[in-house]
Coordinates of C-alpha atoms (C1' of nucleotides) in Angstrom, one line a residue:
Chain A
X1 CA -2.7 7.6 -0.7
X2 CA 0.1 7.6 1.8
X3 CA 0.6 5.5 4.8
X4 CA 0.5 8.4 7.1
X5 CA -3.1 9.3 6.2
X6 CA -4.0 5.6 6.6
X7 CA -2.5 5.5 10.0
X8 CA -4.5 8.6 11.0
X9 CA -7.6 7.1 9.6
X10 CA -7.1 3.9 11.5
X11 CA -6.5 5.6 14.7
X12 CA -9.5 7.7 14.2
X13 CA -11.7 4.8 13.2
X14 CA -10.7 3.1 16.5
X15 CA -11.6 5.8 18.9
X16 CA -14.0 7.9 16.8
X17 CA -12.9 11.2 18.2
X18 CA -10.9 13.8 16.3
X19 CA -9.5 15.5 19.4
X20 CA -8.0 12.4 21.0
X21 CA -6.9 11.0 17.8
X22 CA -5.0 14.1 16.9
X23 CA -3.2 14.0 20.2
X24 CA -2.3 10.3 19.7
X25 CA -1.0 11.1 16.2
X26 CA 0.8 14.2 17.3
X27 CA -0.8 16.5 14.9
X28 CA -3.3 19.3 15.3
X29 CA -7.0 18.6 15.0
X30 CA -7.2 20.7 11.9
X31 CA -4.5 18.8 10.2
X32 CA -6.3 15.6 11.1
X33 CA -9.6 16.8 9.8
X34 CA -8.0 17.9 6.6
X35 CA -6.1 14.7 6.2
X36 CA -9.3 12.7 6.5
X37 CA -11.2 15.0 4.3
X38 CA -8.5 14.6 1.6
X39 CA -8.6 10.8 2.0
X40 CA -12.4 10.9 1.5
X41 CA -12.0 13.0 -1.6
X42 CA -9.3 10.9 -3.1
X43 CA -11.5 7.8 -2.6
X44 CA -14.7 9.6 -3.7
X45 CA -16.7 8.2 -0.8
X46 CA -17.6 9.3 2.7
X47 CA -15.8 7.4 5.4
X48 CA -17.2 8.9 8.5
X49 CA -20.5 10.5 9.5
X50 CA -19.7 13.3 11.9
X51 CA -21.5 16.0 13.7
X52 CA -20.3 18.2 16.5
X53 CA -21.0 15.5 19.0
X54 CA -20.2 12.2 17.5
X55 CA -18.3 10.4 14.8
X56 CA -19.2 7.1 13.3
X57 CA -17.9 4.9 10.5
X58 CA -19.9 4.6 7.3
X59 CA -20.0 1.2 5.6
X60 CA -17.2 2.3 3.3
X61 CA -15.3 3.5 6.3
X62 CA -15.5 0.0 7.8
X63 CA -14.3 -1.5 4.6
X64 CA -11.3 0.8 4.5
X65 CA -10.6 0.2 8.1
X66 CA -10.1 -3.5 7.5
X67 CA -8.3 -2.9 4.2
X68 CA -5.9 -0.3 5.7
X69 CA -5.1 -2.5 8.7
X70 CA -4.1 -5.3 6.5
X71 CA -2.2 -3.1 4.1
X72 CA -0.2 -1.3 6.7
X73 CA 0.7 -4.5 8.5
X74 CA 1.8 -6.2 5.3
X75 CA 3.8 -3.2 4.3
X76 CA 5.6 -3.2 7.6
X77 CA 6.4 -6.8 7.4
X78 CA 7.5 -6.4 3.8
X79 CA 9.8 -3.6 4.9
X80 CA 11.2 -5.7 7.6
X81 CA 11.9 -8.6 5.3
X82 CA 13.7 -6.2 3.0
X83 CA 15.9 -5.0 5.8
X84 CA 16.6 -8.5 7.0
X85 CA 17.7 -9.5 3.5
X86 CA 19.8 -6.4 3.2
X87 CA 22.3 -7.6 5.8
X88 CA 23.6 -10.2 3.5
X89 CA 24.3 -9.7 -0.2
X90 CA 21.6 -11.1 -2.4
X91 CA 21.3 -11.3 -6.1
X92 CA 22.7 -13.1 -9.0
X93 CA 26.1 -13.3 -10.6
X94 CA 26.7 -14.9 -14.0
X95 CA 30.0 -16.4 -15.0
X96 CA 31.1 -17.6 -18.4
X97 CA 34.0 -19.9 -18.9
X98 CA 35.2 -23.1 -20.5
X99 CA 34.5 -26.5 -19.1
X100 CA 38.2 -26.8 -18.3
X101 CA 38.2 -23.6 -16.3
X102 CA 35.1 -24.6 -14.4
X103 CA 36.9 -27.8 -13.4
X104 CA 40.3 -26.4 -12.7
X105 CA 40.0 -23.0 -11.1
X106 CA 36.4 -22.3 -10.4
X107 CA 35.4 -25.1 -8.1
X108 CA 37.3 -23.9 -5.1
X109 CA 36.5 -20.3 -5.6
X110 CA 32.8 -20.8 -6.0
X111 CA 32.5 -23.1 -3.0
X112 CA 34.2 -20.5 -0.9
X113 CA 32.1 -17.7 -2.4
X114 CA 29.0 -19.7 -1.8
X115 CA 29.9 -20.2 1.8
X116 CA 30.6 -16.5 2.3
X117 CA 27.5 -15.3 0.4
X118 CA 24.8 -17.9 0.4
X119 CA 22.3 -15.3 -0.8
X120 CA 24.0 -14.8 -4.1
X121 CA 22.9 -17.2 -6.8
X122 CA 25.6 -18.2 -9.2
X123 CA 24.7 -18.7 -12.8
X124 CA 27.4 -20.6 -14.6
X125 CA 27.6 -20.8 -18.4
X126 CA 30.3 -23.0 -20.0
X127 CA 31.4 -22.9 -23.6
X128 CA 34.1 -21.8 -25.9
X129 CA 36.0 -19.2 -23.9
X130 CA 36.8 -17.2 -27.1
X131 CA 33.5 -15.1 -27.1
X132 CA 33.7 -14.7 -23.3
X133 CA 35.1 -11.2 -23.3
X134 CA 32.6 -10.1 -26.0
X135 CA 29.8 -11.4 -23.8
X136 CA 31.0 -9.5 -20.9
X137 CA 31.4 -6.3 -23.0
X138 CA 27.8 -6.8 -24.2
X139 CA 26.5 -7.1 -20.7
X140 CA 25.4 -10.7 -21.2
X141 CA 27.7 -12.0 -18.4
X142 CA 29.1 -10.4 -15.4
X143 CA 32.4 -12.3 -15.4
X144 CA 34.3 -14.5 -17.7
X145 CA 37.5 -16.6 -17.5
X146 CA 39.4 -15.8 -20.6
X147 CA 42.8 -15.2 -22.0
X148 CA 44.0 -11.7 -21.7
X149 CA 43.8 -10.1 -25.1
X150 CA 46.7 -8.3 -26.6
X151 CA 45.2 -4.9 -25.8
X152 CA 42.8 -5.0 -22.9
X153 CA 39.9 -2.5 -23.4
X154 CA 40.0 0.1 -20.7
X155 CA 36.5 -0.8 -19.6
X156 CA 37.7 -4.2 -18.5
X157 CA 39.3 -5.4 -15.3
X158 CA 41.5 -8.4 -15.5
X159 CA 42.8 -10.6 -12.7
X160 CA 45.3 -13.3 -13.8
X161 CA 44.8 -16.8 -12.5
X162 CA 47.7 -18.5 -14.2
X163 CA 49.8 -18.5 -17.3
X164 CA 49.7 -21.6 -19.3
X165 CA 52.0 -22.2 -22.3
X166 CA 50.4 -23.1 -25.6
X167 CA 51.3 -26.6 -26.8
X168 CA 50.9 -28.3 -30.1
X169 CA 49.3 -31.7 -29.7
X170 CA 48.9 -34.6 -32.0
X171 CA 47.5 -38.0 -31.7
X172 CA 49.8 -40.7 -30.5
X173 CA 49.9 -42.3 -33.9
X174 CA 51.3 -39.1 -35.5
X175 CA 54.1 -38.7 -33.0
X176 CA 56.7 -39.2 -35.7
X177 CA 55.8 -35.8 -37.2
X178 CA 58.4 -33.1 -36.7
X179 CA 56.8 -29.8 -37.5
X180 CA 59.8 -27.9 -36.3
X181 CA 61.9 -28.9 -39.2
X182 CA 59.0 -28.7 -41.5
X183 CA 59.1 -26.2 -44.3
X184 CA 56.4 -23.8 -45.1
X185 CA 55.3 -26.0 -47.8
X186 CA 55.0 -28.9 -45.4
X187 CA 53.1 -26.8 -42.9
X188 CA 50.6 -26.0 -45.7
X189 CA 50.0 -29.8 -45.9
X190 CA 49.6 -30.5 -42.2
X191 CA 45.9 -30.7 -41.3
X192 CA 45.1 -28.3 -38.4
X193 CA 42.2 -28.3 -35.9
X194 CA 41.6 -24.7 -35.1
X195 CA 39.4 -22.6 -32.9
X196 CA 36.9 -20.5 -34.8
X197 CA 38.1 -17.4 -33.0
X198 CA 40.0 -16.2 -30.1
X199 CA 43.6 -15.3 -29.2
X200 CA 45.1 -18.7 -30.1
X201 CA 43.5 -18.5 -33.5
X202 CA 44.9 -15.0 -33.9
X203 CA 48.4 -16.2 -33.0
X204 CA 48.3 -19.0 -35.4
X205 CA 46.9 -16.8 -38.2
X206 CA 49.8 -14.4 -37.5
X207 CA 52.4 -17.1 -37.5
X208 CA 51.1 -18.6 -40.7
X209 CA 51.1 -15.2 -42.2
X210 CA 54.7 -14.7 -41.1
X211 CA 55.8 -17.8 -42.9
X212 CA 53.7 -16.8 -45.8
X213 CA 51.6 -19.9 -45.7
X214 CA 48.0 -20.8 -45.8
X215 CA 47.1 -23.4 -43.2
X216 CA 45.4 -26.5 -44.1
X217 CA 42.4 -26.3 -41.8
X218 CA 40.9 -29.6 -41.3
X219 CA 38.2 -28.4 -38.9
X220 CA 37.2 -25.3 -37.1
X221 CA 35.7 -26.0 -33.7
X222 CA 34.4 -24.1 -30.7
X223 CA 36.1 -24.9 -27.4
X224 CA 39.5 -26.2 -26.5
X225 CA 38.1 -29.5 -25.3
X226 CA 36.8 -30.1 -28.8
X227 CA 40.2 -29.5 -30.2
X228 CA 41.7 -32.2 -27.9
X229 CA 38.9 -34.5 -28.9
X230 CA 39.4 -34.0 -32.6
X231 CA 43.2 -34.3 -32.3
X232 CA 42.9 -37.5 -30.3
X233 CA 41.0 -39.0 -33.1
X234 CA 43.9 -38.3 -35.4
X235 CA 42.2 -35.7 -37.6
X236 CA 45.1 -33.3 -37.3
X237 CA 47.2 -31.3 -34.9
X238 CA 46.0 -28.6 -32.7
X239 CA 47.1 -25.9 -30.3
X240 CA 45.7 -25.6 -26.8
X241 CA 46.8 -24.2 -23.5
X242 CA 48.7 -26.9 -21.6
X243 CA 46.3 -26.6 -18.7
X244 CA 43.5 -27.8 -20.9
X245 CA 45.5 -30.9 -21.6
X246 CA 46.2 -31.4 -18.0
X247 CA 42.6 -31.5 -17.2
X248 CA 41.5 -33.5 -20.2
X249 CA 40.3 -37.1 -19.8
X250 CA 41.9 -37.6 -23.2
X251 CA 45.3 -36.5 -22.2
X252 CA 46.7 -40.0 -22.6
X253 CA 45.4 -40.2 -26.1
X254 CA 47.4 -37.2 -27.4
X255 CA 51.0 -36.2 -27.1
X256 CA 52.6 -32.8 -26.8
X257 CA 54.8 -32.2 -29.8
X258 CA 58.3 -30.9 -29.3
X259 CA 60.3 -28.4 -31.3
X260 CA 57.1 -26.6 -32.3
X261 CA 56.9 -22.9 -33.1
X262 CA 57.1 -20.5 -30.2
X263 CA 53.7 -19.0 -29.4
X264 CA 53.0 -16.5 -26.6
X265 CA 51.7 -18.1 -23.4
X266 CA 48.0 -18.2 -22.6
X267 CA 47.5 -15.5 -19.9
X268 CA 44.3 -16.7 -18.3
X269 CA 42.3 -14.9 -15.7
X270 CA 39.0 -13.4 -14.6
X271 CA 37.6 -10.6 -16.6
X272 CA 34.8 -8.2 -15.9
X273 CA 33.6 -4.6 -16.7
X274 CA 35.2 -2.0 -14.5
X275 CA 31.9 -0.4 -13.9
X276 CA 30.3 -3.6 -12.8
X277 CA 32.8 -3.6 -10.0
X278 CA 30.7 -1.0 -8.3
X279 CA 28.0 -3.5 -7.8
X280 CA 28.5 -4.9 -4.3
X281 CA 27.9 -8.4 -5.6
X282 CA 30.6 -8.3 -8.3
X283 CA 32.9 -6.4 -5.9
X284 CA 32.5 -9.2 -3.3
X285 CA 33.4 -11.8 -5.8
X286 CA 36.3 -9.8 -7.2
X287 CA 37.8 -9.0 -3.8
X288 CA 37.7 -12.7 -2.9
X289 CA 40.0 -13.6 -5.7
Chain B
X1 CA 5.2 5.6 1.4
X2 CA 2.8 7.0 -1.1
X3 CA 1.3 5.5 -4.3
X4 CA 2.9 8.2 -6.5
X5 CA 6.4 7.2 -5.6
X6 CA 5.6 3.5 -6.1
X7 CA 4.2 4.3 -9.5
X8 CA 7.4 6.2 -10.4
X9 CA 9.5 3.3 -9.1
X10 CA 7.5 0.8 -11.1
X11 CA 7.8 2.7 -14.3
X12 CA 11.5 3.1 -13.7
X13 CA 12.0 -0.5 -12.9
X14 CA 10.4 -1.4 -16.2
X15 CA 12.4 0.7 -18.5
X16 CA 15.5 1.2 -16.3
X17 CA 16.1 4.7 -17.6
X18 CA 15.6 7.9 -15.6
X19 CA 15.1 10.2 -18.6
X20 CA 12.5 8.2 -20.4
X21 CA 10.7 7.4 -17.1
X22 CA 10.6 11.0 -16.1
X23 CA 8.9 11.9 -19.3
X24 CA 6.4 9.1 -19.0
X25 CA 5.6 10.2 -15.5
X26 CA 5.4 13.9 -16.5
X27 CA 8.0 15.0 -13.9
X28 CA 11.5 16.4 -14.2
X29 CA 14.4 14.0 -14.1
X30 CA 15.6 15.5 -10.9
X31 CA 12.3 15.1 -9.2
X32 CA 12.2 11.4 -10.2
X33 CA 15.8 10.9 -9.0
X34 CA 14.9 12.4 -5.7
X35 CA 11.7 10.5 -5.3
X36 CA 13.5 7.2 -5.9
X37 CA 16.3 8.2 -3.5
X38 CA 13.7 9.1 -0.9
X39 CA 12.0 5.7 -1.4
X40 CA 15.3 4.0 -0.9
X41 CA 16.0 5.9 2.3
X42 CA 12.6 5.3 3.7
X43 CA 13.1 1.5 3.1
X44 CA 16.7 1.6 4.2
X45 CA 17.9 -0.5 1.2
X46 CA 19.2 0.2 -2.2
X47 CA 16.7 -0.5 -4.9
X48 CA 18.7 0.3 -8.0
X49 CA 22.3 0.2 -9.0
X50 CA 23.0 3.1 -11.3
X51 CA 25.9 4.7 -13.0
X52 CA 25.9 7.4 -15.6
X53 CA 25.2 4.8 -18.3
X54 CA 22.9 2.2 -17.0
X55 CA 20.4 1.4 -14.3
X56 CA 19.7 -2.0 -13.0
X57 CA 17.5 -3.4 -10.2
X58 CA 19.0 -4.8 -7.1
X59 CA 17.6 -7.9 -5.6
X60 CA 15.6 -5.7 -3.1
X61 CA 14.5 -3.7 -6.1
X62 CA 13.0 -6.7 -7.7
X63 CA 11.2 -7.7 -4.5
X64 CA 9.7 -4.2 -4.3
X65 CA 8.8 -4.3 -8.0
X66 CA 6.7 -7.3 -7.5
X67 CA 5.3 -6.1 -4.2
X68 CA 4.5 -2.7 -5.5
X69 CA 2.8 -4.0 -8.6
X70 CA 0.5 -6.1 -6.5
X71 CA -0.1 -3.4 -3.9
X72 CA -1.1 -0.8 -6.5
X73 CA -3.3 -3.1 -8.4
X74 CA -5.1 -4.2 -5.3
X75 CA -5.5 -0.7 -4.1
X76 CA -7.0 0.3 -7.4
X77 CA -9.5 -2.5 -7.3
X78 CA -10.3 -1.8 -3.7
X79 CA -11.0 1.8 -4.6
X80 CA -13.2 0.7 -7.5
X81 CA -15.1 -1.6 -5.2
X82 CA -15.7 1.3 -2.8
X83 CA -17.0 3.5 -5.6
X84 CA -19.3 0.7 -6.9
X85 CA -20.7 0.2 -3.5
X86 CA -21.2 3.9 -3.1
X87 CA -24.0 4.1 -5.7
X88 CA -26.4 2.3 -3.4
X89 CA -26.8 2.9 0.2
X90 CA -25.0 0.4 2.4
X91 CA -24.8 -0.2 6.1
X92 CA -26.9 -1.2 9.0
X93 CA -30.1 0.1 10.6
X94 CA -31.3 -1.1 14.0
X95 CA -34.9 -1.1 15.0
X96 CA -36.4 -1.8 18.3
X97 CA -40.1 -2.5 18.8
X98 CA -42.6 -4.9 20.4
X99 CA -43.4 -8.2 18.8
X100 CA -46.9 -6.8 18.0
X101 CA -45.4 -3.9 16.2
X102 CA -43.1 -6.1 14.2
X103 CA -46.1 -8.2 13.2
X104 CA -48.6 -5.4 12.5
X105 CA -46.8 -2.4 11.1
X106 CA -43.3 -3.3 10.3
X107 CA -43.5 -6.2 7.9
X108 CA -44.8 -4.2 4.9
X109 CA -42.5 -1.3 5.6
X110 CA -39.4 -3.5 5.9
X111 CA -40.1 -5.6 2.9
X112 CA -40.5 -2.4 0.8
X113 CA -37.4 -0.9 2.3
X114 CA -35.5 -4.0 1.7
X115 CA -36.5 -4.0 -1.9
X116 CA -35.5 -0.3 -2.3
X117 CA -32.2 -0.6 -0.4
X118 CA -30.9 -4.2 -0.6
X119 CA -27.5 -3.0 0.7
X120 CA -28.8 -2.0 4.0
X121 CA -28.9 -4.7 6.7
X122 CA -31.8 -4.5 9.1
X123 CA -31.2 -5.4 12.7
X124 CA -34.5 -5.9 14.4
X125 CA -34.7 -6.1 18.2
X126 CA -38.1 -7.0 19.8
X127 CA -39.1 -6.6 23.4
X128 CA -41.0 -4.4 25.8
X129 CA -41.5 -1.1 23.9
X130 CA -41.3 0.9 27.1
X131 CA -37.5 1.3 27.1
X132 CA -37.4 1.8 23.4
X133 CA -37.1 5.6 23.5
X134 CA -34.4 5.3 26.1
X135 CA -32.5 3.0 23.9
X136 CA -32.7 5.4 21.0
X137 CA -31.6 8.3 23.2
X138 CA -28.7 6.2 24.4
X139 CA -27.7 5.5 20.8
X140 CA -28.2 1.8 21.2
X141 CA -30.8 1.7 18.5
X142 CA -31.5 3.8 15.5
X143 CA -35.2 3.7 15.5
X144 CA -37.9 2.4 17.8
X145 CA -41.7 2.0 17.5
X146 CA -43.1 3.4 20.7
X147 CA -45.9 5.4 22.2
X148 CA -45.4 9.1 21.9
X149 CA -44.4 10.3 25.4
X150 CA -46.2 13.3 27.0
X151 CA -43.4 15.6 26.3
X152 CA -41.3 14.5 23.4
X153 CA -37.6 15.5 23.9
X154 CA -36.5 18.0 21.3
X155 CA -33.8 15.6 20.1
X156 CA -36.4 13.1 19.0
X157 CA -38.3 12.9 15.8
X158 CA -41.7 11.2 15.9
X159 CA -43.8 9.9 13.1
X160 CA -47.2 8.6 14.0
X161 CA -48.3 5.2 12.7
X162 CA -51.7 4.9 14.4
X163 CA -53.6 5.7 17.5
X164 CA -54.9 2.8 19.5
X165 CA -57.2 3.2 22.5
X166 CA -56.1 1.6 25.7
X167 CA -58.5 -1.2 26.8
X168 CA -59.0 -3.0 30.1
X169 CA -59.0 -6.7 29.6
X170 CA -59.9 -9.6 31.8
X171 CA -60.1 -13.3 31.4
X172 CA -63.4 -14.7 30.1
X173 CA -64.2 -16.2 33.5
X174 CA -64.0 -12.7 35.1
X175 CA -66.3 -11.1 32.6
X176 CA -68.9 -10.4 35.4
X177 CA -66.6 -7.8 37.0
X178 CA -67.8 -4.3 36.6
X179 CA -64.9 -2.0 37.5
X180 CA -66.7 1.1 36.3
X181 CA -69.0 0.9 39.2
X182 CA -66.4 -0.2 41.6
X183 CA -65.4 2.0 44.4
X184 CA -61.9 3.0 45.3
X185 CA -61.9 0.4 47.9
X186 CA -62.9 -2.2 45.5
X187 CA -60.2 -1.1 43.0
X188 CA -57.7 -1.6 45.7
X189 CA -58.7 -5.2 45.8
X190 CA -58.7 -6.0 42.1
X191 CA -55.5 -7.7 41.1
X192 CA -53.7 -5.8 38.3
X193 CA -51.2 -7.0 35.8
X194 CA -49.0 -4.0 35.0
X195 CA -46.1 -3.0 32.9
X196 CA -42.9 -2.3 34.8
X197 CA -42.6 1.1 33.1
X198 CA -43.9 3.0 30.2
X199 CA -46.7 5.5 29.5
X200 CA -49.5 3.0 30.3
X201 CA -48.0 2.4 33.7
X202 CA -47.7 6.2 34.1
X203 CA -51.3 6.7 33.2
X204 CA -52.5 4.0 35.6
X205 CA -50.3 5.3 38.4
X206 CA -51.8 8.7 37.8
X207 CA -55.4 7.4 37.8
X208 CA -54.9 5.4 41.0
X209 CA -53.3 8.4 42.5
X210 CA -56.3 10.5 41.5
X211 CA -58.8 8.2 43.2
X212 CA -56.4 8.0 46.2
X213 CA -55.9 4.3 46.0
X214 CA -53.0 2.0 45.9
X215 CA -53.4 -0.6 43.3
X216 CA -53.2 -4.3 44.0
X217 CA -50.4 -5.2 41.7
X218 CA -50.5 -9.0 41.1
X219 CA -47.6 -9.0 38.7
X220 CA -45.3 -6.5 36.9
X221 CA -44.3 -7.7 33.5
X222 CA -42.3 -6.5 30.6
X223 CA -44.2 -6.3 27.3
X224 CA -47.8 -6.0 26.3
X225 CA -48.0 -9.5 25.1
X226 CA -47.0 -10.8 28.5
X227 CA -49.9 -8.8 30.0
X228 CA -52.4 -10.4 27.7
X229 CA -50.9 -13.8 28.5
X230 CA -51.2 -13.2 32.3
X231 CA -54.7 -11.9 32.0
X232 CA -55.8 -14.8 29.9
X233 CA -54.7 -17.1 32.6
X234 CA -57.0 -15.3 35.0
X235 CA -54.4 -13.7 37.2
X236 CA -55.9 -10.3 37.1
X237 CA -57.0 -7.5 34.7
X238 CA -54.6 -5.5 32.6
X239 CA -54.5 -2.5 30.3
X240 CA -53.0 -2.8 26.8
X241 CA -53.4 -0.9 23.5
X242 CA -56.3 -2.4 21.5
X243 CA -54.0 -3.1 18.6
X244 CA -52.0 -5.5 20.8
X245 CA -55.2 -7.4 21.5
X246 CA -56.1 -7.5 17.8
X247 CA -52.8 -9.1 16.9
X248 CA -52.7 -11.5 19.8
X249 CA -53.3 -15.2 19.4
X250 CA -54.9 -15.1 22.8
X251 CA -57.5 -12.5 21.8
X252 CA -60.3 -15.1 22.2
X253 CA -59.2 -16.0 25.7
X254 CA -59.7 -12.5 27.1
X255 CA -62.4 -9.9 26.8
X256 CA -62.5 -6.2 26.7
X257 CA -64.2 -4.8 29.7
X258 CA -66.8 -2.1 29.2
X259 CA -67.3 1.0 31.3
X260 CA -63.7 1.2 32.3
X261 CA -61.9 4.4 33.3
X262 CA -61.0 6.7 30.4
X263 CA -57.3 6.6 29.7
X264 CA -55.6 8.6 26.9
X265 CA -55.1 6.7 23.7
X266 CA -51.9 5.1 22.8
X267 CA -50.2 7.3 20.2
X268 CA -47.8 4.9 18.5
X269 CA -45.3 5.7 15.9
X270 CA -41.6 5.6 14.8
X271 CA -39.1 7.5 16.8
X272 CA -35.5 8.4 16.1
X273 CA -32.9 11.0 17.0
X274 CA -33.2 14.2 14.9
X275 CA -29.5 14.2 14.3
X276 CA -29.5 10.6 13.1
X277 CA -31.8 11.8 10.3
X278 CA -28.7 13.3 8.7
X279 CA -27.4 9.8 8.1
X280 CA -28.4 8.9 4.6
X281 CA -29.5 5.4 5.7
X282 CA -31.8 6.7 8.5
X283 CA -33.1 9.4 6.2
X284 CA -33.9 6.9 3.5
X285 CA -35.9 4.9 6.0
X286 CA -37.6 7.9 7.4
X287 CA -38.6 9.4 4.1
X288 CA -40.1 6.1 3.1
X289 CA -42.6 6.2 5.9
Chain C
dT1 C1' 44.8 10.5 -25.4
dG2 C1' 41.4 13.9 -25.8
dC3 C1' 36.8 15.4 -27.0
dA4 C1' 31.9 15.1 -27.4
dA5 C1' 27.7 13.0 -25.9
dA6 C1' 24.8 11.2 -22.4
dT7 C1' 23.0 10.9 -17.9
dA8 C1' 22.3 10.9 -13.0
dT9 C1' 22.7 14.2 -9.4
dA10 C1' 23.6 18.7 -6.7
dT11 C1' 22.1 23.4 -6.3
dC12 C1' 19.0 27.1 -6.0
dA13 C1' 14.9 30.0 -6.8
dT14 C1' 10.1 29.3 -7.2
dT15 C1' 5.8 27.3 -6.4
dT16 C1' 3.0 24.2 -4.1
dT17 C1' 1.5 22.1 -0.1
dA18 C1' 1.0 21.2 4.8
dC19 C1' 0.7 22.8 9.3
dG20 C1' -0.8 25.1 13.6
dC21 C1' -3.2 28.7 15.7
dA22 C1' -7.2 31.0 16.2
dA23 C1' -11.9 31.9 15.2
dC24 C1' -16.2 29.9 13.9
dA25 C1' -20.3 26.9 13.8
dT26 C1' -23.2 23.8 16.0
dG27 C1' -25.4 20.9 19.1
dG28 C1' -26.1 19.1 24.1
dG29 C1' -26.7 19.7 28.9
dG30 C1' -27.4 22.0 33.2
Chain D
dC1 C1' -30.2 30.6 28.0
dC2 C1' -25.5 30.2 28.6
dC3 C1' -21.5 27.3 28.5
dC4 C1' -18.9 23.5 27.0
dA5 C1' -17.4 20.2 23.8
dT6 C1' -16.1 19.3 19.2
dG7 C1' -15.4 19.3 14.3
dT8 C1' -14.3 22.6 10.7
dT9 C1' -12.5 26.6 8.3
dG10 C1' -9.4 31.1 7.4
dC11 C1' -5.1 32.7 7.4
dG12 C1' -0.3 33.5 7.9
dT13 C1' 3.9 30.9 8.2
dA14 C1' 7.0 27.0 7.5
dA15 C1' 8.3 23.1 5.1
dA16 C1' 8.6 20.5 1.2
dA17 C1' 8.4 19.5 -3.6
dT18 C1' 9.5 21.0 -8.1
dG19 C1' 11.9 22.5 -12.4
dA20 C1' 15.8 24.7 -14.6
dT21 C1' 20.5 24.9 -14.6
dA22 C1' 25.0 23.5 -13.5
dT23 C1' 28.2 19.7 -12.5
dA24 C1' 30.5 15.3 -12.3
dT25 C1' 31.4 11.3 -14.4
dT26 C1' 31.5 7.9 -17.8
dT27 C1' 31.2 6.0 -22.5
dG28 C1' 32.1 6.1 -27.3
dC29 C1' 34.7 7.7 -30.9
dA30 C1' 38.4 9.9 -33.5

DNA sequence: TGCAAATATATCATTTTACGCAACATGGGG
DNA sequence: CCCCATGTTGCGTAAAATGATATATTTGCA
């Protein structure tokens, strides 16, 4: 079945005359005759009774006439609706980031993006940013906000948002602690609240390894916000990007410790697969940054 | 648009893999690729985002996926319904005859035909049988019950039902009249109820012409039943097939006159166009007679 | 960084299909 | 009985689809 044959049939069923119909359809009478014949064969029923003098619809022909009229009209309007929707970008974009990131960076960007592309639905997942890049690599998310890893896989595009220093935090009651002057032995005693994974955890592991010490890990948690929360309750000290602290409702319950070990800064930005940038939707988002 | 392309697209949109899809569809990968590309061009929108490693549906592709699934399914079920209906004859057959004929001959024939072919709708028009043959010739009716004309047009098929003599009738109060013995002058006085047209009228015209007399036409009516009615009211004498009288509720109100002029008998039967007999519906009816 | 594998697409020769022209068949009307 | 109208079929050509191969590009891995 193709729409052309149906158009021919419809035209023919209206004026019941092969000659006139073939002119109206801009084909030869023979082509029309064959097209109708083929339609009849493909359906397995006779659509028209014809002799050399007259053409008339069979019952099945009348059924097809009604059906084809509807079908063609609906197909046309569907096609139009597709074209209308094509003028603006439509689809879905999924973003994975921490709660902090969604508060601090994302709000303005998303509201602007939403205004520019109202047809794109934004699916926002928040959680521990540590597995964000893995999720992007696995194709589970289009975009994540994450710290730039030491060696960025070639398949990833990274656009920095800001650089935030890592700070050691402790609860206000522990403010007297002076880790800087602490010995390795003392470090081994200090209870730590650590991420389960991610670059900060890697840095800390490295640093402890450098001073040949095994950290006393009080708790492993997922998400920077959880670290702040645990620290504020006095369970230990933790390391988070300063920007997390700035956006935390608990920032008055913890304090930044001074004279702490130097850790690399947290290079935070958007991250997506290079190949996904070919998608107009992702490209639109990326180019707006 | 043709269903083949839509099938390809549907299969592809399900497994999002050109290679596997081409195998499932029993075509080469290149043919599949071209078919999809062509579909996209005909719609004017991109349906799939593809790179060398992955294929994914665009928003428009998802819309088409849903639409095409419905369309193909509906088309299939429509096709099936056509085929189901094709096993029995379906359509319409129009019959034109007098009220008398519908009472006397038609009832049994139609009830049998209806039982044999419940899919055929019977459209019955009753009226003066005189124009019946003209209506058939003009294509307004499929079949008529009419008197066989003197010379049957070659395009007509005729199947006799019965032969009924023409009888002169008068009202009971006029029973004393003796037209047989009447002179031409007296015939010119007798009020006649005549059909407007038709073979009986032709016969009477001929007979009056033969005796060189102009009839005194009291009323021209359409339909044999109307003649009986007028005659029963005493407006004049009329000529009708005896079978009309036999079926008339007024048969006790009129009497058959004796010793009337000899007129040819009324040769009544079914009549249709020869070429219409090629139509399975008409043929089914005809062969049942 | 380079190589191998995977995959969609471009190219081209071949096959299939569609098309138009002309001839044919058939039935109606003068 | 001839002529016209009309749908259908044969046939040669043109167009389109197809499949095999080559190509480009990217990914994954060493």
